[in-house]
PDB file of C-alpha atoms in Angstrom:
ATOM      1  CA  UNK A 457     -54.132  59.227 -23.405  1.00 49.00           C
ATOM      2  CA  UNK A 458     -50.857  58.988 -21.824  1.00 56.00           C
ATOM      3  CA  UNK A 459     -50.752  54.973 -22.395  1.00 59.00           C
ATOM      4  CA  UNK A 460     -52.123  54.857 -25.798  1.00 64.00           C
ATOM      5  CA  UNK A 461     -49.116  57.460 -26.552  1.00 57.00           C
ATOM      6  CA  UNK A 462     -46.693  55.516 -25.101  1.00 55.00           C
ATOM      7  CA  UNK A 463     -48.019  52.257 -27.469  1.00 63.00           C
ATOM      8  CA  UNK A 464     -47.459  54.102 -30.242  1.00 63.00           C
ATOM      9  CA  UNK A 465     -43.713  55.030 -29.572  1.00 53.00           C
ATOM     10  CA  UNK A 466     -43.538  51.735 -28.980  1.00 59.00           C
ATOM     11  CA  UNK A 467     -44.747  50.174 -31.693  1.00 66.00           C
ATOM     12  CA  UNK A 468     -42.728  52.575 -33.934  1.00 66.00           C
ATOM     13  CA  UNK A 469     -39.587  51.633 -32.669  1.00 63.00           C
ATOM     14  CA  UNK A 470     -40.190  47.835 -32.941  1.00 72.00           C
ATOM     15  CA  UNK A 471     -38.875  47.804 -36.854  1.00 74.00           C
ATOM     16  CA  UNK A 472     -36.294  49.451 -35.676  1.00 67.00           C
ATOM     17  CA  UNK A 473     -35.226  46.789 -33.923  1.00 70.00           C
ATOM     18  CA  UNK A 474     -35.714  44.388 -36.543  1.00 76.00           C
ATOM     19  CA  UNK A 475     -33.934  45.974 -38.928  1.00 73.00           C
ATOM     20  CA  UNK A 476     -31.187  45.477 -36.724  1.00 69.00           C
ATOM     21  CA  UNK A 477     -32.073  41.574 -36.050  1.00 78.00           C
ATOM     22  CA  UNK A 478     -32.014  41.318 -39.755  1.00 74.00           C
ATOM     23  CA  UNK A 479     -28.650  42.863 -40.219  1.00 72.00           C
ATOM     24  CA  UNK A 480     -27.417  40.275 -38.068  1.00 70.00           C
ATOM     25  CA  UNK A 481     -29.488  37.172 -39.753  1.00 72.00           C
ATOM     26  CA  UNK A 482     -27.598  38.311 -42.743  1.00 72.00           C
ATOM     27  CA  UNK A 483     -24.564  37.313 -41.098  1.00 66.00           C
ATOM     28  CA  UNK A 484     -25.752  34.170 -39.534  1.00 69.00           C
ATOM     29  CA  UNK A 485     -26.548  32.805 -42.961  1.00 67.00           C
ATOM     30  CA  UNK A 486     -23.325  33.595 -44.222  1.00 67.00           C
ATOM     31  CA  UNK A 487     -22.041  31.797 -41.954  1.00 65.00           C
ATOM     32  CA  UNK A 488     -24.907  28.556 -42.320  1.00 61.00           C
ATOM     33  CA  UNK A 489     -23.542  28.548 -46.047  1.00 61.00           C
ATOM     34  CA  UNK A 490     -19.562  28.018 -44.969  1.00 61.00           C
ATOM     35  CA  UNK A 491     -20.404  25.359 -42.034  1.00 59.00           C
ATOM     36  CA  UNK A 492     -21.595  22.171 -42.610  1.00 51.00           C
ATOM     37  CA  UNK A 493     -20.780  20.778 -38.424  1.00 50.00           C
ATOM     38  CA  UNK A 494     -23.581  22.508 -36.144  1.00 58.00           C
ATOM     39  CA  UNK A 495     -26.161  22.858 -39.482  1.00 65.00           C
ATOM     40  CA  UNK A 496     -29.400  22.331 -37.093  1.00 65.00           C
ATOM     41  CA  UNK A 497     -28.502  25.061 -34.547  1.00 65.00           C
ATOM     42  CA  UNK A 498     -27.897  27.322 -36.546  1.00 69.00           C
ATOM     43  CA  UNK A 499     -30.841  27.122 -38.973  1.00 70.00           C
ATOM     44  CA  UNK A 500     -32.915  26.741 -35.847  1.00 70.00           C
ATOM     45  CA  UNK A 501     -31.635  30.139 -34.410  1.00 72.00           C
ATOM     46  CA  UNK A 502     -31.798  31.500 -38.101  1.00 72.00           C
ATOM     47  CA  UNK A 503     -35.408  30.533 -38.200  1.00 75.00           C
ATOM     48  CA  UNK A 504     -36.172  31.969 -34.970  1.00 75.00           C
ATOM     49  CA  UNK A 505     -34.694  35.428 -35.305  1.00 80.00           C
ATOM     50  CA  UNK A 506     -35.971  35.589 -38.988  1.00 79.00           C
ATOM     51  CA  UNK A 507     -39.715  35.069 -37.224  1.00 79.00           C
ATOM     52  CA  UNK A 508     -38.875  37.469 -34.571  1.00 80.00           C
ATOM     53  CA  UNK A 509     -37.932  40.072 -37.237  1.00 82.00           C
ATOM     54  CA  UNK A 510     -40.938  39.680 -39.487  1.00 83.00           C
ATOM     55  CA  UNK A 511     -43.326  39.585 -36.041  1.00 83.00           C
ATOM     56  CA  UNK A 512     -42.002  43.140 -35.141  1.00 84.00           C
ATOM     57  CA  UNK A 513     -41.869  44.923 -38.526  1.00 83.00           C
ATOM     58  CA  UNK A 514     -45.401  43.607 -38.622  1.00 86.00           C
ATOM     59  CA  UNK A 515     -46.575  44.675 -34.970  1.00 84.00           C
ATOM     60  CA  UNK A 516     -48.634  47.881 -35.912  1.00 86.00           C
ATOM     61  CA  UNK A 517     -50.911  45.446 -37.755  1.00 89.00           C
ATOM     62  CA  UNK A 518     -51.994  44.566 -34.217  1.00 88.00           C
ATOM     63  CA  UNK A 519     -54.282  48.303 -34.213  1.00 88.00           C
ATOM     64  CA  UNK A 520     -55.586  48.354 -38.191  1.00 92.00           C
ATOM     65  CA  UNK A 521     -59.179  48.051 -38.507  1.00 93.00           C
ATOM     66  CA  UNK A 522     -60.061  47.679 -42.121  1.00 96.00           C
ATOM     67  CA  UNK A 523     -60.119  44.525 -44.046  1.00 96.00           C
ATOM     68  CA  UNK A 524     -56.984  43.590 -45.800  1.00 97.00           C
ATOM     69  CA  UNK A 525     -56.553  43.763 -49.717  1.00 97.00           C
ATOM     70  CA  UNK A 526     -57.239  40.551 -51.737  1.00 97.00           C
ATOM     71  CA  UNK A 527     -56.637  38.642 -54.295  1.00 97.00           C
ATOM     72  CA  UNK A 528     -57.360  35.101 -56.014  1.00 98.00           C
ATOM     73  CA  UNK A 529     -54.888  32.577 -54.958  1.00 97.00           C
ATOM     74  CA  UNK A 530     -54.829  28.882 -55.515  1.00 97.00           C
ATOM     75  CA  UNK A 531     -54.360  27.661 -51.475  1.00 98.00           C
ATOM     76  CA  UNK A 532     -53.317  24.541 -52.485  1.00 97.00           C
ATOM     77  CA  UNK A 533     -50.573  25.827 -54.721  1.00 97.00           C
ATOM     78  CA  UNK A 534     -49.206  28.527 -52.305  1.00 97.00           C
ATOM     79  CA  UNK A 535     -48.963  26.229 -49.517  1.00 97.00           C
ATOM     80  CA  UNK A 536     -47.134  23.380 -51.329  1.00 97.00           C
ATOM     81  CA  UNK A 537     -44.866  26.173 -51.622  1.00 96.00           C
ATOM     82  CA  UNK A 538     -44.155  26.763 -47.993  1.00 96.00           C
ATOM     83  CA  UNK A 539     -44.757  22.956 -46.513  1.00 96.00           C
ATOM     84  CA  UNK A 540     -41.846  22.788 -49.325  1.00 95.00           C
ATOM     85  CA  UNK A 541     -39.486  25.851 -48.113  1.00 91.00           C
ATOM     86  CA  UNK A 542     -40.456  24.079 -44.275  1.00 92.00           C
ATOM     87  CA  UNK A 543     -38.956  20.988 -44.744  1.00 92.00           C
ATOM     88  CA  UNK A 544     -35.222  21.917 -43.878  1.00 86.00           C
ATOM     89  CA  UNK A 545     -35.712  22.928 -40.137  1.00 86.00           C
ATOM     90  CA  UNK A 546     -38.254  20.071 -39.548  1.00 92.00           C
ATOM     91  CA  UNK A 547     -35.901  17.677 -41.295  1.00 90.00           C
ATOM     92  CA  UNK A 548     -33.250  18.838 -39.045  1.00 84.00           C
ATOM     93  CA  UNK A 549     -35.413  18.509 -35.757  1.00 88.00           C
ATOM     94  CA  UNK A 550     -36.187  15.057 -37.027  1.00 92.00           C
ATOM     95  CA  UNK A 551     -39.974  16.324 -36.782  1.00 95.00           C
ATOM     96  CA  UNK A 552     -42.520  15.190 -39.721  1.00 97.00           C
ATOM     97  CA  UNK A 553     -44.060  17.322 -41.986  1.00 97.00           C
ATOM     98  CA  UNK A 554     -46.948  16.396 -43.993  1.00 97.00           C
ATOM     99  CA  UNK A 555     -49.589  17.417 -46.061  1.00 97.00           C
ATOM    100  CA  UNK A 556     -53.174  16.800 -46.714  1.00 97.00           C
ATOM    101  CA  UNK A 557     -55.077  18.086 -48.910  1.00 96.00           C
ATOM    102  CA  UNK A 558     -58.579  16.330 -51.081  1.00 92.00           C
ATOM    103  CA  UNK A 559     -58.870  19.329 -52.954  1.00 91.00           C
ATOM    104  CA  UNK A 560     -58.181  19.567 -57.085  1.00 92.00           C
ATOM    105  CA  UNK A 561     -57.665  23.672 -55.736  1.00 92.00           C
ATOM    106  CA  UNK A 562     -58.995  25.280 -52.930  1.00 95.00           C
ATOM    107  CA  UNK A 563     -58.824  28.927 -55.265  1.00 95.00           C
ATOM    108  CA  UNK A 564     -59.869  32.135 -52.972  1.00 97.00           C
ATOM    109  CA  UNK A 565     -59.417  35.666 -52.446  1.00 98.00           C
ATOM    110  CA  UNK A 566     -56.548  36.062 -49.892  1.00 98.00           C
ATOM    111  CA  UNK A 567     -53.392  38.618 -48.903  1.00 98.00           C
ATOM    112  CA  UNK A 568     -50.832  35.596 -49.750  1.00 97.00           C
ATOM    113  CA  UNK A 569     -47.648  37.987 -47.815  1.00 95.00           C
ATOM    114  CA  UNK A 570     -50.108  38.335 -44.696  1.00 97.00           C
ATOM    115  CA  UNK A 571     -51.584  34.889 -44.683  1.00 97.00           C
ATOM    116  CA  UNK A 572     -48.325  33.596 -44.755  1.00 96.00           C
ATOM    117  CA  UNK A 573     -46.742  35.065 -42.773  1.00 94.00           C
ATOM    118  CA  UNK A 574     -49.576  33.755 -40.193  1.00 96.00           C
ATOM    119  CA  UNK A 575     -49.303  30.057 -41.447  1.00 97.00           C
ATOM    120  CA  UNK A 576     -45.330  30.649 -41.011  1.00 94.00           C
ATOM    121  CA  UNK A 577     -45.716  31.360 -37.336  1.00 93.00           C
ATOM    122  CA  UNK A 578     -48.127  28.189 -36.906  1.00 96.00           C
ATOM    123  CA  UNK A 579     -45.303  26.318 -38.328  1.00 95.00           C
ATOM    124  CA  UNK A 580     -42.761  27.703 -35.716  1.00 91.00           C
ATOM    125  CA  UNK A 581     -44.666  27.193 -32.951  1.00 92.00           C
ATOM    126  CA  UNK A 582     -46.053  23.363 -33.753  1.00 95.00           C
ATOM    127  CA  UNK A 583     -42.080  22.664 -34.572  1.00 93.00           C
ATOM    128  CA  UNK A 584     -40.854  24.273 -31.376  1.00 90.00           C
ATOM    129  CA  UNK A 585     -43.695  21.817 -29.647  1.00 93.00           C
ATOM    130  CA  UNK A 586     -42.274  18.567 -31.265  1.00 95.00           C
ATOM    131  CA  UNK A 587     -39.625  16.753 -30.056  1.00 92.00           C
ATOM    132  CA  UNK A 588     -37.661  14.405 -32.324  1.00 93.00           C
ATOM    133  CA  UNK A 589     -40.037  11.837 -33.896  1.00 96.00           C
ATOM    134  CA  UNK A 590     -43.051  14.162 -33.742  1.00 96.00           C
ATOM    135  CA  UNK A 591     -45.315  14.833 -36.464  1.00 97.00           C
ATOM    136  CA  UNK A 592     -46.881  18.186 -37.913  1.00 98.00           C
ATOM    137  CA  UNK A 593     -50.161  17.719 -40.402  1.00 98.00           C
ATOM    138  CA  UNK A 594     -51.062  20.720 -42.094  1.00 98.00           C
ATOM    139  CA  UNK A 595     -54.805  20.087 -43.565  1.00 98.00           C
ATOM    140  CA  UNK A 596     -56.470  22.234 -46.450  1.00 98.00           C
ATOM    141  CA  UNK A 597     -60.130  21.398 -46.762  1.00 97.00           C
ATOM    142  CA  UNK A 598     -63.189  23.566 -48.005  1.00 95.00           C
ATOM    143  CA  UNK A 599     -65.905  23.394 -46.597  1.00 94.00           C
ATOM    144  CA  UNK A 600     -68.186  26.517 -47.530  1.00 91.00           C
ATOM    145  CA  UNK A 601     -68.694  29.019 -46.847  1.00 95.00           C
ATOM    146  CA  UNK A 602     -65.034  28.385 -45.534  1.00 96.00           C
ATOM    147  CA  UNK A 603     -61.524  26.967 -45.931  1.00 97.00           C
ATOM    148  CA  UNK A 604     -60.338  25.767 -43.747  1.00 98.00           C
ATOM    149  CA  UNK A 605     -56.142  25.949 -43.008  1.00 98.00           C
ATOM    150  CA  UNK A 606     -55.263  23.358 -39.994  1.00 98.00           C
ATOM    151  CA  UNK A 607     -51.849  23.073 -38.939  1.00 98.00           C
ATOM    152  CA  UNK A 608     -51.869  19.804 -36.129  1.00 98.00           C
ATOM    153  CA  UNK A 609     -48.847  19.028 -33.991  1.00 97.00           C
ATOM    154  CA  UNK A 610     -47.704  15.784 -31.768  1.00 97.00           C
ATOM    155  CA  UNK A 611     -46.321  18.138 -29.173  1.00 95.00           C
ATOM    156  CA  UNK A 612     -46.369  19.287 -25.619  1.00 92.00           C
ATOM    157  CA  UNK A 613     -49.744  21.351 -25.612  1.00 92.00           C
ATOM    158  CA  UNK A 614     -50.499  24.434 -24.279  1.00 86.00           C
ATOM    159  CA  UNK A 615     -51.377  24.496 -20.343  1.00 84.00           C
ATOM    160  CA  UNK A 616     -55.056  25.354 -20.123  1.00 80.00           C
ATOM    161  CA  UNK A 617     -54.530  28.545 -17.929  1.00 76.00           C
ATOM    162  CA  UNK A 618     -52.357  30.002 -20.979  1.00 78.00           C
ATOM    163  CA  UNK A 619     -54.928  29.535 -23.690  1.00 74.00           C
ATOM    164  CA  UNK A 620     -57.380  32.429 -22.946  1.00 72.00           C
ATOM    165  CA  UNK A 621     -54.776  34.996 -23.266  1.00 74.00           C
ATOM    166  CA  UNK A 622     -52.980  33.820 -26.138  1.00 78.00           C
ATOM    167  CA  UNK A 623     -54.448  35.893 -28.704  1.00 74.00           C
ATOM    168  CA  UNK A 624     -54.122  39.129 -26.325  1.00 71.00           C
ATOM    169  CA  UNK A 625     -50.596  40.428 -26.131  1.00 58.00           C
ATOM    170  CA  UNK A 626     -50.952  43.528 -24.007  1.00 48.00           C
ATOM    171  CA  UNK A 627     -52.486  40.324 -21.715  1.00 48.00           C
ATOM    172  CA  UNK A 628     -49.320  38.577 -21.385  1.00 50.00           C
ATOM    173  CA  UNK A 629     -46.884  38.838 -18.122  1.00 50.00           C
ATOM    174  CA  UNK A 630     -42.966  39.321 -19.187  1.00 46.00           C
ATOM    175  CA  UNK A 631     -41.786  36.166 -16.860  1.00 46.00           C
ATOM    176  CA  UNK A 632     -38.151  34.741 -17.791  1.00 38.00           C
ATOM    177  CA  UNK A 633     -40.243  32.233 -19.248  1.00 46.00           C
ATOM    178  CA  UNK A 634     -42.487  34.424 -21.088  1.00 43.00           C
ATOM    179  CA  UNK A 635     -39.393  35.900 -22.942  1.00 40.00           C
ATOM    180  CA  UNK A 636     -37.622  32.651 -23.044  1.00 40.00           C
ATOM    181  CA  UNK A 637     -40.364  31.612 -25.592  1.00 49.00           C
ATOM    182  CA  UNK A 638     -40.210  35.117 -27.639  1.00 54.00           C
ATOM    183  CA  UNK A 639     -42.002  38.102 -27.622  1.00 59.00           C
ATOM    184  CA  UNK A 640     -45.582  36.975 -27.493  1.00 74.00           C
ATOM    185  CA  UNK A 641     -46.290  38.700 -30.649  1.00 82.00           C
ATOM    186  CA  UNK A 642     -46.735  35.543 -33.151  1.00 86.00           C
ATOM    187  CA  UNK A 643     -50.002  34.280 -32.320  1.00 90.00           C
ATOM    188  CA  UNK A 644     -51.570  37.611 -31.614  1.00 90.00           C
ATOM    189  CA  UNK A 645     -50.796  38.672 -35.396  1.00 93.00           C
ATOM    190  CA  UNK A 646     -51.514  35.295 -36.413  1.00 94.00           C
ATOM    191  CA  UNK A 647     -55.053  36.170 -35.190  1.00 95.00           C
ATOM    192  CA  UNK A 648     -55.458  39.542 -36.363  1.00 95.00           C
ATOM    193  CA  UNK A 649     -53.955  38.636 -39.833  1.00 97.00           C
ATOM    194  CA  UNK A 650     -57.230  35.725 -39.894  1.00 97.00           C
ATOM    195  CA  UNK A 651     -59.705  39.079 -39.126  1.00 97.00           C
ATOM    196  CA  UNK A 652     -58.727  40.642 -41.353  1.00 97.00           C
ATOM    197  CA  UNK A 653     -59.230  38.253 -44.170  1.00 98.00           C
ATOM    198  CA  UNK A 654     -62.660  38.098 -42.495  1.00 97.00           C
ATOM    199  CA  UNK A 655     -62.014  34.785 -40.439  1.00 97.00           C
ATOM    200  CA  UNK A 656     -61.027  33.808 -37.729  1.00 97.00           C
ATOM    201  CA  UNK A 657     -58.064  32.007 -36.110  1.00 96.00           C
ATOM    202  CA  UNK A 658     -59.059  29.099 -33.675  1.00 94.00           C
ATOM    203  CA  UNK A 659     -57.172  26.805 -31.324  1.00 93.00           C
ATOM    204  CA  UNK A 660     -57.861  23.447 -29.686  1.00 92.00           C
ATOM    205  CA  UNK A 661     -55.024  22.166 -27.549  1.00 92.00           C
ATOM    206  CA  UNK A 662     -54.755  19.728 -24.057  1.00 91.00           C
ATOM    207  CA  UNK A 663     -51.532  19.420 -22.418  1.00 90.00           C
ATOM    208  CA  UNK A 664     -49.574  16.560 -23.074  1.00 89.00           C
ATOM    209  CA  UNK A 665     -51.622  15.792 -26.402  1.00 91.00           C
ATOM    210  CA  UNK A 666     -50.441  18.192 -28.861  1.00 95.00           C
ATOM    211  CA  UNK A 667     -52.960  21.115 -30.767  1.00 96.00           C
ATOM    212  CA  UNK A 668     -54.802  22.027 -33.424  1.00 97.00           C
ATOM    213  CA  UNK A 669     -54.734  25.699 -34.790  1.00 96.00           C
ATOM    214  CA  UNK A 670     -56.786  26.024 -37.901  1.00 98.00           C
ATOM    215  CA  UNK A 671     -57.456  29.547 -39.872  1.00 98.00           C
ATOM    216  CA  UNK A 672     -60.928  29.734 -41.457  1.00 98.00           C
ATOM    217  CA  UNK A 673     -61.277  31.846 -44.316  1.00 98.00           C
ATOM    218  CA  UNK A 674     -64.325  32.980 -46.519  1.00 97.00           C
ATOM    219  CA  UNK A 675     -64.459  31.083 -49.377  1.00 95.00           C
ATOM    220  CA  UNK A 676     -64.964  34.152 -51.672  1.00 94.00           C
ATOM    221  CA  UNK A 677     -63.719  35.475 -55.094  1.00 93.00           C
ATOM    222  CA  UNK A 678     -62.087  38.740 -55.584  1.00 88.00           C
ATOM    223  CA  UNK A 679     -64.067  40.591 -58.679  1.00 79.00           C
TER     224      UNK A 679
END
């Protein structure tokens, strides 16, 4: 009783703290707009403490239980839209972006804020895996009773003794190098964000040779 009490102080306070990582974003991109010299370090840190932010107002979606509200959204339009709004701080890595997609529309019932929010963090962690003169696909395919939403990356991989715990925060030891690579919250939301659409978020990585994370959705219709 005593533990679950203290989880829910702490995720209370989390926004807290982001509202005060936002104040200071605010600043940062004040600053982005008057400096030309230094333009890839500070989007990079702007990028990173604007995920940060987003990943702790949105921690108490770790504990909800009911499906998330829906409605019909073209995937192929909406991400255009963000492979679009990603091409600065890949550009600036010197990391490829691309995107495939067969599909006239991929057109499903989704939460477009939650579900990107999820693809966002896939993005940040497949660019934070590339070096310069990697490459990031992101694939949209259907194939019902699913979409599927792959986002593939040229990077380092993720050590197989890491992988089983990746979805499970609570899991995670607080290392230096734990903290060094954020909070641990991304993925973890990531996942429950795909659950609550009714899918599922799934990972296929090997050290040294990149990974795959792909969220598969229902391929359903809101009425």
């Amino acid at each position: 009783m005593e533990q679950a009490q203290q989880e829910k102080v702490y995720m209370e306070r989390l926004p807290l703290v982001a509202m005060q990582i936002r104040s200071a974003l605010g600043n940062i991109y004040y600053g982005m707009q008057k400096l030309a010299a230094n333009a890839a370090m500070l989007y990079h840190g702007y990028f990173r403490l604007l995920r940060l932010a987003k990943n702790l107002e949105s921690a108490s979606m770790l504990n909800r239980k009911e499906l998330l509200p829906t409605e019909n959204t073209d995937l192929k339009v909406w991400l255009d839209e963000i492979i679009r709004e990603a091409e600065v701080p890949f550009e600036l890595k010197g990391v490829q972006l691309e995107m495939v997609c067969e599909e006239r529309y991929a057109i499903t019932a989704v939460n477009e804020p939650w579900l990107s929010q999820a693809l966002w963090q896939l993005l940040s962690n497949a660019l934070k895996a590339c070096s310069a003169g990697g490459k990031v696909t992101v694939t949209l395919a259907v194939q019902k009773p699913h979409v599927l939403i792959k986002v593939k990356d040229t990077g380092c991989g993720i050590p197989a003794d890491r992988q089983e715990m990746l979805f499970r925060w609570h899991m995670r030891p607080m290392t230096l190098d734990y903290v060094a690579g954020g909070v641990g919250l991304g993925l973890p939301l990531a996942h429950q964000i795909a659950r609550l659409h009714g899918g599922q978020l799934l990972l296929n990585s090997r050290e040294g040779q990149g990974t795959t994370a792909t969220i598969a959705l229902p391929m359903v219709r809101a009425l």
